[in-house]
Tab-separated table of C-alpha atoms in Angstrom:
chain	number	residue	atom	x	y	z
A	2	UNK	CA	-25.837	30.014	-27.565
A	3	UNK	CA	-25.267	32.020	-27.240
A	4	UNK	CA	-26.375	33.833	-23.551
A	5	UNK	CA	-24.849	34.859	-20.026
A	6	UNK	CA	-24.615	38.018	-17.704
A	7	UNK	CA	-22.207	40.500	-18.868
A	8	UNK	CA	-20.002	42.294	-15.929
A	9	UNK	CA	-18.697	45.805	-15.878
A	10	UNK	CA	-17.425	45.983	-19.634
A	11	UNK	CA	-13.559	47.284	-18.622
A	12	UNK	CA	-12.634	44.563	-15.910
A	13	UNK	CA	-12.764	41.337	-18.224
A	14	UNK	CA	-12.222	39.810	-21.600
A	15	UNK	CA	-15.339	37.698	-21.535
A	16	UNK	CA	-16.953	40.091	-24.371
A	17	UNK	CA	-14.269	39.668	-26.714
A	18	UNK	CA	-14.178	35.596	-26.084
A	19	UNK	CA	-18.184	35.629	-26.325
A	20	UNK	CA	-17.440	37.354	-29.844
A	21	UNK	CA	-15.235	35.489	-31.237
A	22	UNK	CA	-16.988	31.792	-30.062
A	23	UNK	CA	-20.443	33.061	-31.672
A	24	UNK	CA	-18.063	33.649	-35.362
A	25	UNK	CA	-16.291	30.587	-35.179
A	26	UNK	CA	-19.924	28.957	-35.031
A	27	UNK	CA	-20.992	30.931	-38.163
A	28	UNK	CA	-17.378	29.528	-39.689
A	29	UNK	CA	-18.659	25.873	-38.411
A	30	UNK	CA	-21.846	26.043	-40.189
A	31	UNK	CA	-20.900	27.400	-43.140
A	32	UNK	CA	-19.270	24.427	-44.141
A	33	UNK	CA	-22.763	22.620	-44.191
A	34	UNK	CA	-25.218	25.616	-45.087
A	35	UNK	CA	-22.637	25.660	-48.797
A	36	UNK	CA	-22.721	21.761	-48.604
A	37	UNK	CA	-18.414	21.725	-47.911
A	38	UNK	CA	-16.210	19.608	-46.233
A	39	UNK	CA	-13.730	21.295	-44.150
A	40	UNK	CA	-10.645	21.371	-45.312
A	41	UNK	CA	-8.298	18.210	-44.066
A	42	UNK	CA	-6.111	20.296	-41.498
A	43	UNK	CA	-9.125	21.652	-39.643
A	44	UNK	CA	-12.139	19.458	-38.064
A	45	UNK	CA	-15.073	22.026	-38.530
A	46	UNK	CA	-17.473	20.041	-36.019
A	47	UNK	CA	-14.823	20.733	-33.446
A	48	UNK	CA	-14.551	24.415	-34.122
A	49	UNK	CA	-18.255	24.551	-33.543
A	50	UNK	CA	-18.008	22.353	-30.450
A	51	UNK	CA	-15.033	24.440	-29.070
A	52	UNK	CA	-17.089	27.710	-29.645
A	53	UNK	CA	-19.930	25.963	-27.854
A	54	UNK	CA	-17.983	25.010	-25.061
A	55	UNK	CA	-16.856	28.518	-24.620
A	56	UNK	CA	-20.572	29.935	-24.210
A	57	UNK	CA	-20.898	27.222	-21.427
A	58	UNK	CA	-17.897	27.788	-19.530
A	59	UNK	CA	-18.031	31.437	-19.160
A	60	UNK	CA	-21.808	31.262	-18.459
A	61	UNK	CA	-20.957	28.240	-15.578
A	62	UNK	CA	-18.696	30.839	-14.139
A	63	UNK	CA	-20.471	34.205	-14.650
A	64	UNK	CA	-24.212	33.238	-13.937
A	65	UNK	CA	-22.300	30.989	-10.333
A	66	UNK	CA	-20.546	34.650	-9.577
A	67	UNK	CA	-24.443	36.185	-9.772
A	68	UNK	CA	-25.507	33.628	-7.693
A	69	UNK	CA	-23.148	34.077	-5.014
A	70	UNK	CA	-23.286	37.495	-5.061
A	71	UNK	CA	-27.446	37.492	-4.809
A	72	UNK	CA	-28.741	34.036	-2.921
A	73	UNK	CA	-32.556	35.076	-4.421
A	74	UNK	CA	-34.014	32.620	-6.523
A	75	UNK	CA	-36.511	34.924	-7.978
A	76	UNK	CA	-34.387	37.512	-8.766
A	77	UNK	CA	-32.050	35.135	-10.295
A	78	UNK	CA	-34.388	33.497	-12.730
A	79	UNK	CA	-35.701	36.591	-13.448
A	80	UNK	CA	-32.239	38.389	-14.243
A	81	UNK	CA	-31.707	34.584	-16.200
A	82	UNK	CA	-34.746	35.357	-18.536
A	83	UNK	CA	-33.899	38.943	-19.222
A	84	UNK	CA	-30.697	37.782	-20.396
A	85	UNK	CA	-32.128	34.777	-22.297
A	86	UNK	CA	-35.811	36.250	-23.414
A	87	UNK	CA	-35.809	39.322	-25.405
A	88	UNK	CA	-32.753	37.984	-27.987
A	89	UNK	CA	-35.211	34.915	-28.479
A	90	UNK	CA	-38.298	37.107	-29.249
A	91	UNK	CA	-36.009	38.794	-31.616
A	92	UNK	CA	-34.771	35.731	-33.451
A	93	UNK	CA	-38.332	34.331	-34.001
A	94	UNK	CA	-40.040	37.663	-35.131
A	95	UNK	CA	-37.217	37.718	-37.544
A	96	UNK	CA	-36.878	34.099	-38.506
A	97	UNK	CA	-40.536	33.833	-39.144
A	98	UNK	CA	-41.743	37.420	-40.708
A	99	UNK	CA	-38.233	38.671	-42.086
A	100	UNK	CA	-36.101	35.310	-42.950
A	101	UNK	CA	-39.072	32.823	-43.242
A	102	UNK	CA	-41.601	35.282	-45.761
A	103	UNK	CA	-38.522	36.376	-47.960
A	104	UNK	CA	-37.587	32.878	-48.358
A	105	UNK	CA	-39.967	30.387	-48.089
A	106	UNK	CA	-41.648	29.074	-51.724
A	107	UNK	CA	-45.063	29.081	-49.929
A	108	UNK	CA	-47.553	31.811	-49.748
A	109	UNK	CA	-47.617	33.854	-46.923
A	110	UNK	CA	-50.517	33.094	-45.342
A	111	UNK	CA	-50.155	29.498	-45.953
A	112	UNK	CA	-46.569	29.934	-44.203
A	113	UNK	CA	-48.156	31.876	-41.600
A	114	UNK	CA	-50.783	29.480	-40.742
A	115	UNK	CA	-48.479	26.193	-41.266
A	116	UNK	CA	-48.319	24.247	-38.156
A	117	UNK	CA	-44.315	23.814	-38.098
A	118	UNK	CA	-44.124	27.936	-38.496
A	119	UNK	CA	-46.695	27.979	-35.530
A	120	UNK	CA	-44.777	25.385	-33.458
A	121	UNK	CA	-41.279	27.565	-34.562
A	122	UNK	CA	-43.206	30.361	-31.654
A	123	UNK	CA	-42.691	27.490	-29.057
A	124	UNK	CA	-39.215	28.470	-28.980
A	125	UNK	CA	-39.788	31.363	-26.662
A	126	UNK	CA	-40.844	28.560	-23.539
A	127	UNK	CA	-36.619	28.055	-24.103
A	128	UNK	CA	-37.598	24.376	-22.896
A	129	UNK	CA	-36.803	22.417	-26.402
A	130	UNK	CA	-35.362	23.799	-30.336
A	131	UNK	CA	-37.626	24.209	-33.099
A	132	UNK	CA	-34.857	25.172	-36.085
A	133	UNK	CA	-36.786	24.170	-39.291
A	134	UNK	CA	-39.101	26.490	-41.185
A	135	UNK	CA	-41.827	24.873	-43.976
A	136	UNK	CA	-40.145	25.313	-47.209
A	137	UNK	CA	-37.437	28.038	-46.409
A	138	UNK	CA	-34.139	28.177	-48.277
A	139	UNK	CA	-35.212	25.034	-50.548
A	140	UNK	CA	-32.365	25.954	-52.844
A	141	UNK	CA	-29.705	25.366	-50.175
A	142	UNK	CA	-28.002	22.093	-49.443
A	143	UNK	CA	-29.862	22.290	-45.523
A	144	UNK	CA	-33.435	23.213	-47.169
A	145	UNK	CA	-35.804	23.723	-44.512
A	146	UNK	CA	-33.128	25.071	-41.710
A	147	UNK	CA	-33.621	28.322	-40.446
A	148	UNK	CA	-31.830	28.618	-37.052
A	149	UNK	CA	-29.848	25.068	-36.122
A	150	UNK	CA	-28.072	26.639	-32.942
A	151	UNK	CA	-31.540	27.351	-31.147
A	152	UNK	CA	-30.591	23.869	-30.091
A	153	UNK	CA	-28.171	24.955	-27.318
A	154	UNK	CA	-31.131	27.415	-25.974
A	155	UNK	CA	-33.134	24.798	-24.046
A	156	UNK	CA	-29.949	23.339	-22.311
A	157	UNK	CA	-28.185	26.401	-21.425
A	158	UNK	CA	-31.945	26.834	-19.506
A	159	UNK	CA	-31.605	23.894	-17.886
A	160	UNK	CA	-28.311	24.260	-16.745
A	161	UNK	CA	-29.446	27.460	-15.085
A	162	UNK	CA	-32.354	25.812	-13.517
A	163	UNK	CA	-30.251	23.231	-12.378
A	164	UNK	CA	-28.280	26.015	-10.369
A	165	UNK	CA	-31.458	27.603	-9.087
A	166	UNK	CA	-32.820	24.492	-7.694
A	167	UNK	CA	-29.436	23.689	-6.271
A	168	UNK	CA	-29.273	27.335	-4.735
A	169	UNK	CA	-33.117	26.965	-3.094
A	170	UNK	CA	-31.849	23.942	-1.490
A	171	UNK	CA	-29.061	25.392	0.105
A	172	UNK	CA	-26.250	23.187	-1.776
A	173	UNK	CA	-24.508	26.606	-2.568
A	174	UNK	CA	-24.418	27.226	1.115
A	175	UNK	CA	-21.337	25.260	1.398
A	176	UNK	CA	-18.503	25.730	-1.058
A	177	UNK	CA	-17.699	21.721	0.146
A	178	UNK	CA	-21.061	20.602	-0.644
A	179	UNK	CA	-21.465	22.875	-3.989
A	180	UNK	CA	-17.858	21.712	-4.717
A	181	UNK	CA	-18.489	18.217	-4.195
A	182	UNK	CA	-21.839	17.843	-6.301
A	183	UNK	CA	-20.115	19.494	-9.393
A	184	UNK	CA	-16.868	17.667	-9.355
A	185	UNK	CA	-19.272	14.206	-8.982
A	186	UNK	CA	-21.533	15.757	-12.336
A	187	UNK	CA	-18.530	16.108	-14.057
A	188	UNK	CA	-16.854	12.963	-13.164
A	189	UNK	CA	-20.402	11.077	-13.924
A	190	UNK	CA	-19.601	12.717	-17.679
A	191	UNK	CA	-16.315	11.556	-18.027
A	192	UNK	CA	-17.226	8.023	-16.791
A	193	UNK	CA	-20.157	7.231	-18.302
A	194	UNK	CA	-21.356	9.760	-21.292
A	195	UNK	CA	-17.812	10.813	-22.466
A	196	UNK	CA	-17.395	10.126	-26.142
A	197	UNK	CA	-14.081	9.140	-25.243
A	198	UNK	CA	-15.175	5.897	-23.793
A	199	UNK	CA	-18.730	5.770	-25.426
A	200	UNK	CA	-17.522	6.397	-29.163
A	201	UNK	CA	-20.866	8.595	-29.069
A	202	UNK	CA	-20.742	12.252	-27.514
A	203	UNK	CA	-23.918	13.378	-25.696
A	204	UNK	CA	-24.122	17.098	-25.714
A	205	UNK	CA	-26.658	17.004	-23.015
A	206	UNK	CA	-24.123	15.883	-20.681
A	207	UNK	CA	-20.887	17.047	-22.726
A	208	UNK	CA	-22.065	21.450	-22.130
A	209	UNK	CA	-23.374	21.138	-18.759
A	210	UNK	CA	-19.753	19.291	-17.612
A	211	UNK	CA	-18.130	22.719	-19.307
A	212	UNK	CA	-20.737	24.751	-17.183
A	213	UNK	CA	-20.319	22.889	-13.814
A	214	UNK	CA	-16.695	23.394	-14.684
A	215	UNK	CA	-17.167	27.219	-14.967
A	216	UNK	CA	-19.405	26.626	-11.759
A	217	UNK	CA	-16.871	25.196	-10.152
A	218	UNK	CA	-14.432	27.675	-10.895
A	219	UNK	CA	-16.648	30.692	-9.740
A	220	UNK	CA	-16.825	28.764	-6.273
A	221	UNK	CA	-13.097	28.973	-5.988
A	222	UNK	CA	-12.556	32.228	-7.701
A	223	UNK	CA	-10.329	34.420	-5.208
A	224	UNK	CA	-8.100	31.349	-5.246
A	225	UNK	CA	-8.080	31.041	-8.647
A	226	UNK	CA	-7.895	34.234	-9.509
A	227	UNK	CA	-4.322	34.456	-7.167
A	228	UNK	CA	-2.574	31.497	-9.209
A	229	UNK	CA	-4.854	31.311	-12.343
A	230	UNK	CA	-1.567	31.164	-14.708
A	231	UNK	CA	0.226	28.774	-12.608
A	232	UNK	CA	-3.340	26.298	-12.689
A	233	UNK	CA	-3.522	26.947	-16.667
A	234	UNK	CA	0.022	26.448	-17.484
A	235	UNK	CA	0.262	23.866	-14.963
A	236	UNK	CA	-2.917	22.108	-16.135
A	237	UNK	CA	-1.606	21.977	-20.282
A	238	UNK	CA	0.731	19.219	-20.337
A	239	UNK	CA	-2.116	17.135	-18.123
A	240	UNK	CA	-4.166	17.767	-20.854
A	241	UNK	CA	-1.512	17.050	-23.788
A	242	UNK	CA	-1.472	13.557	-21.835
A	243	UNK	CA	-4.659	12.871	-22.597
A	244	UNK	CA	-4.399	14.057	-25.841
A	245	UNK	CA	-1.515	11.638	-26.716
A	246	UNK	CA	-3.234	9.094	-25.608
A	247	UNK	CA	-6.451	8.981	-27.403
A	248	UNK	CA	-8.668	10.816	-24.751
A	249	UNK	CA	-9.061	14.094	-27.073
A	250	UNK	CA	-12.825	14.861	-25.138
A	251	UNK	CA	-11.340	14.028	-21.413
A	252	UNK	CA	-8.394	16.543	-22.820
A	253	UNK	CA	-10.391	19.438	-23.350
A	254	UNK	CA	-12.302	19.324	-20.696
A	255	UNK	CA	-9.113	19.095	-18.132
A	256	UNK	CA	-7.382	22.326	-19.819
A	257	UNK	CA	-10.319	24.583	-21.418
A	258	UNK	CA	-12.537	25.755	-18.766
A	259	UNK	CA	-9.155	27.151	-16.493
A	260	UNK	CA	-7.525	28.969	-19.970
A	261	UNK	CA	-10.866	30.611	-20.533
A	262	UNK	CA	-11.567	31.887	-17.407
A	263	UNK	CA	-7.678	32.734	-17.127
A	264	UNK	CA	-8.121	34.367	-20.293
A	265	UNK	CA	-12.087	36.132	-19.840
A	266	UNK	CA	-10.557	37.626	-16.420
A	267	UNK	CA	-7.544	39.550	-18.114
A	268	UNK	CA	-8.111	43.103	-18.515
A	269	UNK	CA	-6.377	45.004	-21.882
A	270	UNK	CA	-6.796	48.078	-23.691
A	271	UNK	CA	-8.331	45.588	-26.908
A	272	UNK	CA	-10.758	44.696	-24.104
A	273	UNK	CA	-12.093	47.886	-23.605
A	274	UNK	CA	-11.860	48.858	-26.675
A	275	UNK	CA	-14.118	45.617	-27.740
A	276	UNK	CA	-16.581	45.755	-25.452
A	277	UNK	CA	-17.112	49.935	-25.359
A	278	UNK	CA	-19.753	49.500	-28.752
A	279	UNK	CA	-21.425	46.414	-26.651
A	280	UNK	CA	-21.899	43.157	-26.507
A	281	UNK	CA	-23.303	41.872	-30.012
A	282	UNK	CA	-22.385	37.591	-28.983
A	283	UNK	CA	-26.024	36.495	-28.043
A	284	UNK	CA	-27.228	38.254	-31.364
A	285	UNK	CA	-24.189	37.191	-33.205
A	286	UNK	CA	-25.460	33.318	-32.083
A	287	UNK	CA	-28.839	33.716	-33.062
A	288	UNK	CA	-28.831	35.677	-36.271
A	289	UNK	CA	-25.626	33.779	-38.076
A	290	UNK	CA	-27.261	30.990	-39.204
A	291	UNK	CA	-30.370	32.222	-40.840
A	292	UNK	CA	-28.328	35.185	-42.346
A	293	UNK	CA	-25.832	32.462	-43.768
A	294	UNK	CA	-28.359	30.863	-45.240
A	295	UNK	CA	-29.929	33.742	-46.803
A	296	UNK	CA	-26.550	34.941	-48.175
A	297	UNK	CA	-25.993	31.621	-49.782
A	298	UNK	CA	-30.034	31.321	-51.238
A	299	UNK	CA	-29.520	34.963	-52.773
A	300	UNK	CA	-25.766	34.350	-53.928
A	301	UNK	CA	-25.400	31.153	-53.985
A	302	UNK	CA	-22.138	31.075	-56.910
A	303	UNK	CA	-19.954	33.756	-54.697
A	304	UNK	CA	-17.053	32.782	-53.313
A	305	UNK	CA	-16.968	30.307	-50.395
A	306	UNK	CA	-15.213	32.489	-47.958
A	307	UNK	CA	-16.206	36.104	-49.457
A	308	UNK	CA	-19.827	34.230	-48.519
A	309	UNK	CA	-18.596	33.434	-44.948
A	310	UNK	CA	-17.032	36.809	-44.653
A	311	UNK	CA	-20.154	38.667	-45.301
A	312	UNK	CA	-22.469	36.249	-43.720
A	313	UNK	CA	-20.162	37.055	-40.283
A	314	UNK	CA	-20.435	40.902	-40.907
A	315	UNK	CA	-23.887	41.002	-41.506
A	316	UNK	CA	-24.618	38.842	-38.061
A	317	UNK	CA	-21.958	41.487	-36.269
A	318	UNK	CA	-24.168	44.412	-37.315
A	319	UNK	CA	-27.522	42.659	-36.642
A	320	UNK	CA	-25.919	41.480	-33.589
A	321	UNK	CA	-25.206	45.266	-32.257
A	322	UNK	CA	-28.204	46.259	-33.542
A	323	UNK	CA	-30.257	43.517	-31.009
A	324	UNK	CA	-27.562	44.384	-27.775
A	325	UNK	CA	-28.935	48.436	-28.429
A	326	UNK	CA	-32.722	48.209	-29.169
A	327	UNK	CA	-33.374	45.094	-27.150
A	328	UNK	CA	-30.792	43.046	-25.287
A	329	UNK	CA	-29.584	46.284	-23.521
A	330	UNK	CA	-32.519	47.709	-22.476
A	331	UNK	CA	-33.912	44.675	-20.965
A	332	UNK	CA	-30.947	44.010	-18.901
A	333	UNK	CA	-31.552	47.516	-17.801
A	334	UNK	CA	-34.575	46.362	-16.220
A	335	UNK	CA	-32.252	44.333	-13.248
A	336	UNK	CA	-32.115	47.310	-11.425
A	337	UNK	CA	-35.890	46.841	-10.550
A	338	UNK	CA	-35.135	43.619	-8.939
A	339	UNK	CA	-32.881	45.232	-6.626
């Protein structure tokens, strides 16, 4: 999900990659919530996973940078949950009292008081996903679904926790010793959980490797950051290797975290331009599925990709509209911590 710090808006491109990662999920899953194949040129579930991958790698790198710069535990987790918290409140206030009373076939109290709508709240503990809603969007080929990428919530939690423990115990003390323990996570992935080699991917493993990745690069990033064209370029036709040769999962993961940090770190007047409005991505994530869903339960006969179009500019508008009145204004609260 979408869900990392933002830095000063006119010294990166993260915003606009953060954008465009939380559409190309609404593109993935619009495939299903119409009941589509993709098209044979494009693998949808890879778009999604790409876009996924994306949210992890820049978050790896951004949320390490915070870290580095600010060694406090508590202030970290609590800067973590101001980032993570007040889009999630959103997207179950409106999943269950907007999206879930307009479109479930059961009365509302009986909707209210159901036990899955009441177990839908535990989402806000951001410790496991809770994406179906009693008898929502019953019409739709995914009847049931209100919000399928809460699933990425819970890990991109853990992953920070993961970094806070590893901070309290002093592994970020030593860039050897921090370097060391995520190049042995990510090998561990590669090895042993990589679909690769398994014929089964296992997310919980395949997002946090693209994290520790992002980690790793945030350890090294004044290096990087000298020669980060000459390790991109350098690192492609490694990856094209892999690619040829049947390792498509070990591929990504050898060229995608370095090209999106190379890219997220380039400054440009589009950048500026992007980001000046906000950052809608974390609303963007959480809003595009139910509003998909919605858009295909009241029109379900328009046009596949007029349906996808205005299922993506609805979630950019909701999505500003959350980054304004809420995400903003909580993030404002950092300074406090100071």
């Amino acid at each position: 999900m979408p869900i990392q710090p933002s830095m000063p808006h006119r010294s990166n491109s993260f915003d606009i990659l953060r954008i465009c990662a939380a559409l190309a999920v609404i593109v993935c899953h619009h495939y299903y919530i119409s009941g589509r194949d993709g098209p044979s040129w494009m693998n949808v579930g890879m778009i999604g996973g790409v876009a996924v991958m994306t949210f992890f790698t820049i978050s790896g790198y951004l949320v390490t940078t915070s870290w580095l710069r600010e060694p406090h535990v508590l202030k970290f987790c609590a800067k973590r949950l101001l980032r993570l918290w007040p889009g999630m409140i959103a997207a179950v206030v409106l999943n269950i009292f907007v999206f879930g009373l307009a479109f479930t076939d059961l009365p509302a109290r009986s909707f209210l008081s159901h036990g899955q709508t009441l177990e839908y709240v535990k989402n806000l503990l951001l410790y496991r996903a809770y994406v179906n809603l009693p008898e929502v969007f019953t019409g739709n080929p995914l009847a049931t679904l209100m919000n399928g990428p809460l699933w990425t919530i819970p890990m991109e939690t853990m992953c920070y926790a993961a970094l806070a423990v590893a901070g309290l115990v002093g592994v970020f003390r030593y860039r050897w010793l921090a370097s060391l323990v995520l190049v042995a996570f990510v090998l561990l992935f590669v090895a042993r959980y990589n679909a690769d080699f398994t014929g089964t991917m296992m997310h919980w493993w395949e997002y946090p490797a693209y994290f520790a990745c992002g980690s790793l690069i945030a350890l090294h990033r004044e290096r990087f950051l000298a020669h980060a064209a000459t390790i991109t370029f350098g690192l492609i036709p490694v990856a094209m290797f892999f690619w040829l040769t049947g390792l498509q999962h070990t591929s990504g993961l050898v060229v995608l975290p370095a090209l999106l940090i190379f890219l997220g770190t380039r400054t440009s007047v589009v950048s500026g331009w992007i980001s000046r409005p906000g950052d809608p991505s974390y609303g963007v994530y959480l809003s595009g599925c139910p509003i998909a869903q919605a858009v295909y339960a009241v029109w379900p006969g328009m046009n596949f990709y007029a349906s996808m179009g205005l299922s993506m500019l609805l979630s950019m508008l909701l999505g500003y509209v959350l980054w304004h009145s809420i995400e903003s204004p909580a993030l404002r609260l950092k300074r406090y911590l100071r």
